[in-house]
Amino acid sequence: LLEMECRASQLKYLLKHIEKDRETILRCKCCSSPLSPMRNVFTVSGAEGTTGHYVNEHGVVHQTVTLREVDPKVSVVCVGRPETKDSWFPGYSWQIAYCYVCSSHLGWRFRQVSKSDDGEDPERPAKFWGFSCSSITTESAVAPRRVVFNRDSMAGMRAFAALGAD
């Protein structure tokens, strides 16, 4: 980069790499199922950046990246009823999110509890995702695979997931 003589060439080079990074896919760390392109990473209003360290009620620290959306073709299962207690983002409820393919904990779905009349603020969307950095990767070394559960465990998971259905 420093050896390039022309500023325009330097900027084109940087733009090319930035655009390439925006198309990088975030994946489940356990099974490599694609979850969301990097272009969906954003900063929630009031947060210090796209990634933050948040502590749950049990004292566990989660390094979490915030995303506007997940790939609609990918199934992320949200479990439980929306909770507002101990939400890391004031004005939002949360639900635990699991990978549908391998059932690994990915993070949380956050939903605005009360919508403003001013329309949607891009920094405070109606819904967004917070994925734990320890649960996601950009590597695709592991081929996606579906974990087979017995009938009882799958029925239980579906019933539990239905509690928080849209």
PDB file of C-alpha atoms in Angstrom:
ATOM      1  CA  LEU A   1       0.000   0.000   0.000  1.00  0.00           C
ATOM      2  CA  LEU A   2       2.769   2.430   0.930  1.00  0.00           C
ATOM      3  CA  GLU A   3       4.676   1.540  -2.213  1.00  0.00           C
ATOM      4  CA  MET A   4       1.795   2.646  -4.460  1.00  0.00           C
ATOM      5  CA  GLU A   5       2.553   6.047  -5.970  1.00  0.00           C
ATOM      6  CA  CYS A   6      -0.974   7.158  -6.765  1.00  0.00           C
ATOM      7  CA  ARG A   7      -3.525   8.008  -4.031  1.00  0.00           C
ATOM      8  CA  ALA A   8      -6.350   6.830  -6.294  1.00  0.00           C
ATOM      9  CA  SER A   9      -4.682   3.395  -6.578  1.00  0.00           C
ATOM     10  CA  GLN A  10      -4.326   3.219  -2.787  1.00  0.00           C
ATOM     11  CA  LEU A  11      -7.987   4.089  -2.288  1.00  0.00           C
ATOM     12  CA  LYS A  12      -9.147   1.570  -4.931  1.00  0.00           C
ATOM     13  CA  TYR A  13      -7.031  -1.101  -3.247  1.00  0.00           C
ATOM     14  CA  LEU A  14      -8.507  -0.334   0.187  1.00  0.00           C
ATOM     15  CA  LEU A  15     -12.069  -0.195  -1.164  1.00  0.00           C
ATOM     16  CA  LYS A  16     -11.619  -3.569  -2.860  1.00  0.00           C
ATOM     17  CA  HIS A  17     -10.556  -5.154   0.440  1.00  0.00           C
ATOM     18  CA  ILE A  18     -13.294  -3.453   2.447  1.00  0.00           C
ATOM     19  CA  GLU A  19     -15.959  -4.679   0.018  1.00  0.00           C
ATOM     20  CA  LYS A  20     -14.484  -8.199   0.120  1.00  0.00           C
ATOM     21  CA  ASP A  21     -14.679  -8.167   3.951  1.00  0.00           C
ATOM     22  CA  ARG A  22     -18.322  -7.029   3.835  1.00  0.00           C
ATOM     23  CA  GLU A  23     -19.178 -10.205   1.904  1.00  0.00           C
ATOM     24  CA  THR A  24     -17.373 -12.472   4.370  1.00  0.00           C
ATOM     25  CA  ILE A  25     -19.898 -14.836   5.927  1.00  0.00           C
ATOM     26  CA  LEU A  26     -20.302 -15.309   9.667  1.00  0.00           C
ATOM     27  CA  ARG A  27     -20.861 -18.995  10.432  1.00  0.00           C
ATOM     28  CA  CYS A  28     -21.749 -21.220  13.341  1.00  0.00           C
ATOM     29  CA  LYS A  29     -18.432 -22.208  14.907  1.00  0.00           C
ATOM     30  CA  CYS A  30     -19.638 -25.752  15.584  1.00  0.00           C
ATOM     31  CA  CYS A  31     -21.042 -26.763  12.184  1.00  0.00           C
ATOM     32  CA  SER A  32     -20.079 -23.889   9.812  1.00  0.00           C
ATOM     33  CA  SER A  33     -23.677 -23.201   8.807  1.00  0.00           C
ATOM     34  CA  PRO A  34     -23.825 -19.737   7.229  1.00  0.00           C
ATOM     35  CA  LEU A  35     -25.592 -17.182   9.418  1.00  0.00           C
ATOM     36  CA  SER A  36     -25.097 -13.682   8.046  1.00  0.00           C
ATOM     37  CA  PRO A  37     -22.777 -11.634   5.838  1.00  0.00           C
ATOM     38  CA  MET A  38     -20.470  -9.193   7.624  1.00  0.00           C
ATOM     39  CA  ARG A  39     -22.316  -6.278   5.987  1.00  0.00           C
ATOM     40  CA  ASN A  40     -25.082  -6.845   8.590  1.00  0.00           C
ATOM     41  CA  VAL A  41     -22.751  -5.998  11.495  1.00  0.00           C
ATOM     42  CA  PHE A  42     -23.682  -2.623  12.988  1.00  0.00           C
ATOM     43  CA  THR A  43     -23.497  -0.505  16.120  1.00  0.00           C
ATOM     44  CA  VAL A  44     -26.635  -0.279  18.245  1.00  0.00           C
ATOM     45  CA  SER A  45     -27.349   3.261  19.417  1.00  0.00           C
ATOM     46  CA  GLY A  46     -25.803   3.738  22.850  1.00  0.00           C
ATOM     47  CA  ALA A  47     -23.226   0.955  22.410  1.00  0.00           C
ATOM     48  CA  GLU A  48     -19.525   1.709  22.020  1.00  0.00           C
ATOM     49  CA  GLY A  49     -19.067  -0.314  18.838  1.00  0.00           C
ATOM     50  CA  THR A  50     -20.143  -3.348  16.831  1.00  0.00           C
ATOM     51  CA  THR A  51     -18.717  -5.682  19.470  1.00  0.00           C
ATOM     52  CA  GLY A  52     -19.093  -5.322  23.211  1.00  0.00           C
ATOM     53  CA  HIS A  53     -18.508  -7.234  26.423  1.00  0.00           C
ATOM     54  CA  TYR A  54     -21.702  -7.862  28.346  1.00  0.00           C
ATOM     55  CA  VAL A  55     -22.168  -9.610  31.695  1.00  0.00           C
ATOM     56  CA  ASN A  56     -25.229 -11.755  32.382  1.00  0.00           C
ATOM     57  CA  GLU A  57     -26.920 -12.154  35.771  1.00  0.00           C
ATOM     58  CA  HIS A  58     -24.642 -15.129  36.578  1.00  0.00           C
ATOM     59  CA  GLY A  59     -21.465 -13.093  36.070  1.00  0.00           C
ATOM     60  CA  VAL A  60     -20.571 -14.695  32.722  1.00  0.00           C
ATOM     61  CA  VAL A  61     -18.984 -12.239  30.272  1.00  0.00           C
ATOM     62  CA  HIS A  62     -20.086 -12.540  26.639  1.00  0.00           C
ATOM     63  CA  GLN A  63     -18.164 -10.782  23.880  1.00  0.00           C
ATOM     64  CA  THR A  64     -21.043 -10.085  21.528  1.00  0.00           C
ATOM     65  CA  VAL A  65     -21.249  -8.765  17.962  1.00  0.00           C
ATOM     66  CA  THR A  66     -24.499  -7.087  16.860  1.00  0.00           C
ATOM     67  CA  LEU A  67     -26.129  -7.834  13.490  1.00  0.00           C
ATOM     68  CA  ARG A  68     -29.115  -6.257  11.759  1.00  0.00           C
ATOM     69  CA  GLU A  69     -30.344  -9.592  10.429  1.00  0.00           C
ATOM     70  CA  VAL A  70     -29.491 -13.218   9.808  1.00  0.00           C
ATOM     71  CA  ASP A  71     -29.788 -14.952   6.467  1.00  0.00           C
ATOM     72  CA  PRO A  72     -33.524 -15.682   6.006  1.00  0.00           C
ATOM     73  CA  LYS A  73     -32.667 -19.045   4.408  1.00  0.00           C
ATOM     74  CA  VAL A  74     -30.909 -20.081   7.616  1.00  0.00           C
ATOM     75  CA  SER A  75     -32.866 -21.357  10.551  1.00  0.00           C
ATOM     76  CA  VAL A  76     -31.883 -19.875  13.865  1.00  0.00           C
ATOM     77  CA  VAL A  77     -34.165 -21.145  16.605  1.00  0.00           C
ATOM     78  CA  CYS A  78     -35.153 -18.711  19.338  1.00  0.00           C
ATOM     79  CA  VAL A  79     -36.152 -20.341  22.599  1.00  0.00           C
ATOM     80  CA  GLY A  80     -38.253 -19.092  25.473  1.00  0.00           C
ATOM     81  CA  ARG A  81     -40.463 -16.094  25.970  1.00  0.00           C
ATOM     82  CA  PRO A  82     -39.022 -12.635  25.322  1.00  0.00           C
ATOM     83  CA  GLU A  83     -37.456 -11.257  28.526  1.00  0.00           C
ATOM     84  CA  THR A  84     -36.753  -7.643  29.417  1.00  0.00           C
ATOM     85  CA  LYS A  85     -35.076  -8.421  32.753  1.00  0.00           C
ATOM     86  CA  ASP A  86     -31.302  -7.891  32.574  1.00  0.00           C
ATOM     87  CA  SER A  87     -31.425  -6.796  28.913  1.00  0.00           C
ATOM     88  CA  TRP A  88     -28.094  -5.366  27.794  1.00  0.00           C
ATOM     89  CA  PHE A  89     -29.961  -2.965  25.523  1.00  0.00           C
ATOM     90  CA  PRO A  90     -32.539  -0.751  27.287  1.00  0.00           C
ATOM     91  CA  GLY A  91     -35.910  -0.821  25.530  1.00  0.00           C
ATOM     92  CA  TYR A  92     -35.302  -4.303  24.083  1.00  0.00           C
ATOM     93  CA  SER A  93     -36.406  -7.781  25.106  1.00  0.00           C
ATOM     94  CA  TRP A  94     -34.197 -10.806  24.415  1.00  0.00           C
ATOM     95  CA  GLN A  95     -34.542 -14.485  23.545  1.00  0.00           C
ATOM     96  CA  ILE A  96     -31.834 -17.135  23.392  1.00  0.00           C
ATOM     97  CA  ALA A  97     -30.837 -18.099  19.815  1.00  0.00           C
ATOM     98  CA  TYR A  98     -29.552 -21.535  18.804  1.00  0.00           C
ATOM     99  CA  CYS A  99     -28.254 -22.925  15.506  1.00  0.00           C
ATOM    100  CA  TYR A 100     -31.035 -25.041  14.011  1.00  0.00           C
ATOM    101  CA  VAL A 101     -28.524 -27.362  12.351  1.00  0.00           C
ATOM    102  CA  CYS A 102     -26.435 -28.344  15.383  1.00  0.00           C
ATOM    103  CA  SER A 103     -28.300 -26.736  18.337  1.00  0.00           C
ATOM    104  CA  SER A 104     -25.256 -24.748  19.479  1.00  0.00           C
ATOM    105  CA  HIS A 105     -25.922 -21.573  21.435  1.00  0.00           C
ATOM    106  CA  LEU A 106     -25.270 -18.621  19.096  1.00  0.00           C
ATOM    107  CA  GLY A 107     -26.486 -15.654  21.092  1.00  0.00           C
ATOM    108  CA  TRP A 108     -29.711 -13.691  21.359  1.00  0.00           C
ATOM    109  CA  ARG A 109     -32.438 -12.012  19.351  1.00  0.00           C
ATOM    110  CA  PHE A 110     -33.333  -8.553  20.630  1.00  0.00           C
ATOM    111  CA  ARG A 111     -36.689  -6.905  19.942  1.00  0.00           C
ATOM    112  CA  GLN A 112     -37.774  -3.377  20.695  1.00  0.00           C
ATOM    113  CA  VAL A 113     -40.350  -3.360  23.477  1.00  0.00           C
ATOM    114  CA  SER A 114     -41.998  -0.103  22.446  1.00  0.00           C
ATOM    115  CA  LYS A 115     -41.713   1.449  19.011  1.00  0.00           C
ATOM    116  CA  SER A 116     -41.339   5.190  18.556  1.00  0.00           C
ATOM    117  CA  ASP A 117     -43.814   7.100  16.393  1.00  0.00           C
ATOM    118  CA  ASP A 118     -40.949   8.729  14.475  1.00  0.00           C
ATOM    119  CA  GLY A 119     -40.362   5.669  12.287  1.00  0.00           C
ATOM    120  CA  GLU A 120     -37.484   3.235  12.599  1.00  0.00           C
ATOM    121  CA  ASP A 121     -34.107   4.677  13.586  1.00  0.00           C
ATOM    122  CA  PRO A 122     -31.387   2.698  11.732  1.00  0.00           C
ATOM    123  CA  GLU A 123     -29.323   2.655  14.935  1.00  0.00           C
ATOM    124  CA  ARG A 124     -32.289   1.373  16.980  1.00  0.00           C
ATOM    125  CA  PRO A 125     -33.986  -1.214  14.760  1.00  0.00           C
ATOM    126  CA  ALA A 126     -37.155  -3.054  15.751  1.00  0.00           C
ATOM    127  CA  LYS A 127     -35.158  -6.304  15.860  1.00  0.00           C
ATOM    128  CA  PHE A 128     -31.482  -7.263  15.806  1.00  0.00           C
ATOM    129  CA  TRP A 129     -29.223 -10.149  16.793  1.00  0.00           C
ATOM    130  CA  GLY A 130     -26.340 -10.403  19.234  1.00  0.00           C
ATOM    131  CA  PHE A 131     -24.064 -13.362  18.530  1.00  0.00           C
ATOM    132  CA  SER A 132     -21.430 -14.477  20.993  1.00  0.00           C
ATOM    133  CA  CYS A 133     -17.969 -14.202  19.399  1.00  0.00           C
ATOM    134  CA  SER A 134     -17.085 -17.591  20.895  1.00  0.00           C
ATOM    135  CA  SER A 135     -19.956 -19.170  18.906  1.00  0.00           C
ATOM    136  CA  ILE A 136     -19.265 -17.765  15.442  1.00  0.00           C
ATOM    137  CA  THR A 137     -16.442 -17.851  12.908  1.00  0.00           C
ATOM    138  CA  THR A 138     -15.626 -16.739   9.374  1.00  0.00           C
ATOM    139  CA  GLU A 139     -13.906 -20.051   8.636  1.00  0.00           C
ATOM    140  CA  SER A 140     -15.702 -22.651   6.549  1.00  0.00           C
ATOM    141  CA  ALA A 141     -13.382 -25.558   7.308  1.00  0.00           C
ATOM    142  CA  VAL A 142     -16.098 -27.721   8.850  1.00  0.00           C
ATOM    143  CA  ALA A 143     -18.748 -29.030   6.463  1.00  0.00           C
ATOM    144  CA  PRO A 144     -22.252 -28.228   7.728  1.00  0.00           C
ATOM    145  CA  ARG A 145     -23.957 -31.258   9.188  1.00  0.00           C
ATOM    146  CA  ARG A 146     -27.275 -31.887  10.799  1.00  0.00           C
ATOM    147  CA  VAL A 147     -27.200 -33.416  14.238  1.00  0.00           C
ATOM    148  CA  VAL A 148     -29.712 -36.218  14.659  1.00  0.00           C
ATOM    149  CA  PHE A 149     -31.677 -36.160  17.879  1.00  0.00           C
ATOM    150  CA  ASN A 150     -34.090 -38.749  19.147  1.00  0.00           C
ATOM    151  CA  ARG A 151     -37.807 -38.010  18.753  1.00  0.00           C
ATOM    152  CA  ASP A 152     -38.306 -36.982  22.363  1.00  0.00           C
ATOM    153  CA  SER A 153     -35.518 -34.395  22.379  1.00  0.00           C
ATOM    154  CA  MET A 154     -36.644 -32.880  19.034  1.00  0.00           C
ATOM    155  CA  ALA A 155     -40.274 -32.695  20.181  1.00  0.00           C
ATOM    156  CA  GLY A 156     -39.147 -31.014  23.391  1.00  0.00           C
ATOM    157  CA  MET A 157     -36.990 -28.510  21.524  1.00  0.00           C
ATOM    158  CA  ARG A 158     -39.826 -27.657  19.106  1.00  0.00           C
ATOM    159  CA  ALA A 159     -42.272 -27.210  21.982  1.00  0.00           C
ATOM    160  CA  PHE A 160     -39.792 -25.029  23.869  1.00  0.00           C
ATOM    161  CA  ALA A 161     -39.082 -22.975  20.717  1.00  0.00           C
ATOM    162  CA  ALA A 162     -42.835 -22.546  20.153  1.00  0.00           C
ATOM    163  CA  LEU A 163     -43.060 -20.651  23.453  1.00  0.00           C
ATOM    164  CA  GLY A 164     -41.153 -17.819  21.818  1.00  0.00           C
ATOM    165  CA  ALA A 165     -42.604 -18.138  18.305  1.00  0.00           C
ATOM    166  CA  ASP A 166     -43.342 -14.954  16.400  1.00  0.00           C
TER     167      ASP A 166
END
